[in-house]
XYZ file of C-alpha atoms in Angstrom:
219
model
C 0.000 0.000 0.000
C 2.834 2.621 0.492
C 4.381 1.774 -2.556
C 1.277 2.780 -4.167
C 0.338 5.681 -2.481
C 4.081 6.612 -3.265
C 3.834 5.719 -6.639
C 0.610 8.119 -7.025
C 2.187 10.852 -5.494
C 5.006 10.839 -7.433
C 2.857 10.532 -11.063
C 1.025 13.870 -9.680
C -2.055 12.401 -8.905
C -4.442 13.792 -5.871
C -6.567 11.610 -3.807
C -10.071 13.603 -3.317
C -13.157 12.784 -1.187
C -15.863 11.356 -2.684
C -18.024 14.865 -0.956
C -14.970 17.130 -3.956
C -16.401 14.717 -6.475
C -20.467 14.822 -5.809
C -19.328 18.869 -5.089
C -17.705 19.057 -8.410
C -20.399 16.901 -10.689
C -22.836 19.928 -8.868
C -20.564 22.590 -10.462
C -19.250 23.582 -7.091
C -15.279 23.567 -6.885
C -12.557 22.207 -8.822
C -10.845 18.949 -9.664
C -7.160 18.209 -9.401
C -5.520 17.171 -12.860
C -5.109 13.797 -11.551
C -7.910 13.006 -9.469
C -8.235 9.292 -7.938
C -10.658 8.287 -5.408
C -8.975 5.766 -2.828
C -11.938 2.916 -1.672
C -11.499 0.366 0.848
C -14.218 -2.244 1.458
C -15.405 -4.368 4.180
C -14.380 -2.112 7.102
C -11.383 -4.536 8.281
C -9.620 -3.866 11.432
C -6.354 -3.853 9.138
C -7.106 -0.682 7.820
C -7.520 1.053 11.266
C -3.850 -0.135 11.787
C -2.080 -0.761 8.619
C -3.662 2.057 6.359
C -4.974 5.220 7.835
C -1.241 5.888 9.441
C -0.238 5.769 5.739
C -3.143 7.973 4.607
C -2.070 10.523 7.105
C 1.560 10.040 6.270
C 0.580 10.397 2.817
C -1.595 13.384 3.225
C -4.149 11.562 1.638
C -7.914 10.284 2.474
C -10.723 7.441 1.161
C -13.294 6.101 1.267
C -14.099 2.996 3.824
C -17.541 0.872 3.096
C -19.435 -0.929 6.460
C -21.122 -4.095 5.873
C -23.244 -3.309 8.834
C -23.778 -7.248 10.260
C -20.004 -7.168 10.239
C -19.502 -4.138 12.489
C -22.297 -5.096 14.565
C -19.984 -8.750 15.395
C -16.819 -7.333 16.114
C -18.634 -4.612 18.165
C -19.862 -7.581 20.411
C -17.538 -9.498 20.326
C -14.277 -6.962 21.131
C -11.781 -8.673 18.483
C -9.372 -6.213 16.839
C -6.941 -8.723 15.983
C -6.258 -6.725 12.397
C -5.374 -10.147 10.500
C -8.945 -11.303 10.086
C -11.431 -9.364 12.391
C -13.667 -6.097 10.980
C -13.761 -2.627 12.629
C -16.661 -2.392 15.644
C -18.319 0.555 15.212
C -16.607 2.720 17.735
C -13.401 1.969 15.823
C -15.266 3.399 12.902
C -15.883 6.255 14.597
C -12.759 6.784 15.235
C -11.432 6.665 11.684
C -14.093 8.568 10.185
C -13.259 11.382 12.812
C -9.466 11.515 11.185
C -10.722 13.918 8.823
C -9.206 11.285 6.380
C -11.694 8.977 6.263
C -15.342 9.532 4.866
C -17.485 6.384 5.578
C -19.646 4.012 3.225
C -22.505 2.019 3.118
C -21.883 -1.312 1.682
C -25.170 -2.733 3.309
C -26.582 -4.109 6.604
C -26.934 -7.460 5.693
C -26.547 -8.276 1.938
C -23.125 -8.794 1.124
C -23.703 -11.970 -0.610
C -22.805 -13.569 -3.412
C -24.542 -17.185 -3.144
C -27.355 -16.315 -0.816
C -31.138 -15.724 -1.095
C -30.285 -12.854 -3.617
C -26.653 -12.203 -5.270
C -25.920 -8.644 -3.220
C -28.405 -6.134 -3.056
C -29.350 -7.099 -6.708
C -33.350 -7.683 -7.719
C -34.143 -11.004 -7.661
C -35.882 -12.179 -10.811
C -39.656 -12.138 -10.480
C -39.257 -9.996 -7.354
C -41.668 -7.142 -7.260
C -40.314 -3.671 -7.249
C -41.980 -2.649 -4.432
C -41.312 -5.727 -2.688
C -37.806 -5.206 -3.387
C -37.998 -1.698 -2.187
C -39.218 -2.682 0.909
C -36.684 -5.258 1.252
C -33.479 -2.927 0.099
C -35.021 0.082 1.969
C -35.129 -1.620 5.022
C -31.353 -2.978 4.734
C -30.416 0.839 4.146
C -31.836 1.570 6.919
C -30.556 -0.352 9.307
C -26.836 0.294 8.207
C -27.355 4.195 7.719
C -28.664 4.693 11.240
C -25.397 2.862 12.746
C -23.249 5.209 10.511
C -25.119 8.192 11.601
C -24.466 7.106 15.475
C -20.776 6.081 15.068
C -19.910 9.181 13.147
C -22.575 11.966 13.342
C -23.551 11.703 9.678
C -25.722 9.689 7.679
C -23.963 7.952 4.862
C -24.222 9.899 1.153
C -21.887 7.074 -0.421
C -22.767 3.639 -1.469
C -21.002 0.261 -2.181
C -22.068 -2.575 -3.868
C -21.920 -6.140 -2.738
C -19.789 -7.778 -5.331
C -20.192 -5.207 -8.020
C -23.809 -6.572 -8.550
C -25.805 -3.549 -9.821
C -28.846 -3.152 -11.591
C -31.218 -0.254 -12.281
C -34.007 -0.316 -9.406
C -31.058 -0.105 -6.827
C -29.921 2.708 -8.432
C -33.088 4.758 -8.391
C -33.903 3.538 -4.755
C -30.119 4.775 -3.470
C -30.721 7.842 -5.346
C -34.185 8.637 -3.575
C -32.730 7.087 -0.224
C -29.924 10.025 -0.097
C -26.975 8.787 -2.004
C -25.544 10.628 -4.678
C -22.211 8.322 -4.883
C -22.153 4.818 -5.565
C -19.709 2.463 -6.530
C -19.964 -0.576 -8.958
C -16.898 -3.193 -9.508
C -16.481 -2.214 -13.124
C -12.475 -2.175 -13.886
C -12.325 1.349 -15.525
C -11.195 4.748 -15.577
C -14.382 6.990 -14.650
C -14.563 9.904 -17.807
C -17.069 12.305 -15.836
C -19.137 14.705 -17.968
C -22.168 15.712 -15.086
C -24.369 13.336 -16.864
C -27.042 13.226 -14.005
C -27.206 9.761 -12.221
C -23.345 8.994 -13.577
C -21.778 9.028 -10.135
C -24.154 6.524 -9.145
C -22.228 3.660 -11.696
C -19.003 4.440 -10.952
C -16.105 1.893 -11.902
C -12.752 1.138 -9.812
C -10.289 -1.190 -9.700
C -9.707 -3.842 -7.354
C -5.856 -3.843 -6.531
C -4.541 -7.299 -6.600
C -1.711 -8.698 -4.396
C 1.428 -9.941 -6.117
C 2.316 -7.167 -8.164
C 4.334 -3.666 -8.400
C 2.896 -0.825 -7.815
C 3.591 0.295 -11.265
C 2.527 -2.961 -13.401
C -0.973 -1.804 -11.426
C -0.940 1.617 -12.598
C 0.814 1.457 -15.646
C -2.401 0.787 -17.477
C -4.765 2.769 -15.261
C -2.838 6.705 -15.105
């Protein structure tokens, strides 16, 4: 990880919040030349102590998304062993009150990929208001734990496994959200199309290679 925030320092780039990018795609503010938008999912305890030091060694800040279920475990549970367990929500707390670290929703209870539904994905035949219901509800949940660990309610969006479709969308976009991210491997070419920063793509950094094989193709 230091190698790469290293390696985008020294290629100019600028790590932004996600609130500069929703604040930009409103016609408020600027962009950097290089803009990249650093995302970290899950919420494990290995960011608390591997990453955010770097982050604020770095001068730099991201985006972390809560699986809500997760938080709620480790909350009851006490583990902060950073090799396996997941940030309890006073830990998140504490990150998001950095200043580095703006906070995610990446569901309550639907990070899935072989359950009753794959994510937070319609099931086919589902009704949309039954899947409304069912999504709103999860939302929720999740959003109201944010709001007490950090003071705010969550504006950003995750999704389970990249699995997207269309009536998530337009419920995240009523529910709040205006940023959402998808697991689409590509560079993001903004042009304030309304609803675009609700698809947006990233790439998923893979272990076992240099920091600039990564980038090379990417910046």
């Amino acid at each position: 990880l230091e190698s790469d925030l290293k390696y985008l320092r020294d290629n100019g780039c600028t790590a932004i919040s996600a609130r500069e990018l929703a604040a930009w795609e409103w016609g408020k503010g600027k962009l950097p030349d290089k803009p990249v938008l650093l995302t970290f999912d899950d919420a494990q305890e290995s960011f608390r102590e591997y990453a955010l030091p770097l982050l604020e060694e770095y001068g730099m800040c991201a985006v972390v998304a809560v699986v809500g279920e997760y938080a709620d475990e480790y909350t009851a549970s006490g583990d902060e062993n950073p090799a396996y367990a997941y940030m309890s929500w006073e830990a998140i707390g504490e990150i998001a009150a950095s200043g580095r670290v703006e906070i995610a929703s990446h569901t309550q209870a639907m990070h899935n990929a072989k359950g009753a539904r794959r994510g937070c994905a319609i099931n086919p035949g589902e009704s949309e208001a039954d899947y409304a219901a069912a999504l709103g509800s999860d939302l929720e949940t999740v959003a109201e734990s944010i709001e007490r660990a950090t003071g705010e309610r969550p504006y950003i969006f995750a999704y389970p496994f990249g699995f997207v479709c269309r009536e998530a969308a337009e419920l995240l976009s009523g529910s709040g959200y205006s940023v959402a991210m998808t697991c689409e491997q590509r560079v993001n070419i903004l042009t304030r199309e309304p609803g675009e920063l609700l698809w947006l793509g990233r790439f998923n950094r893979p272990a076992g290679i240099s920091s600039n094989s990564f980038f090379s193709n990417i910046i």
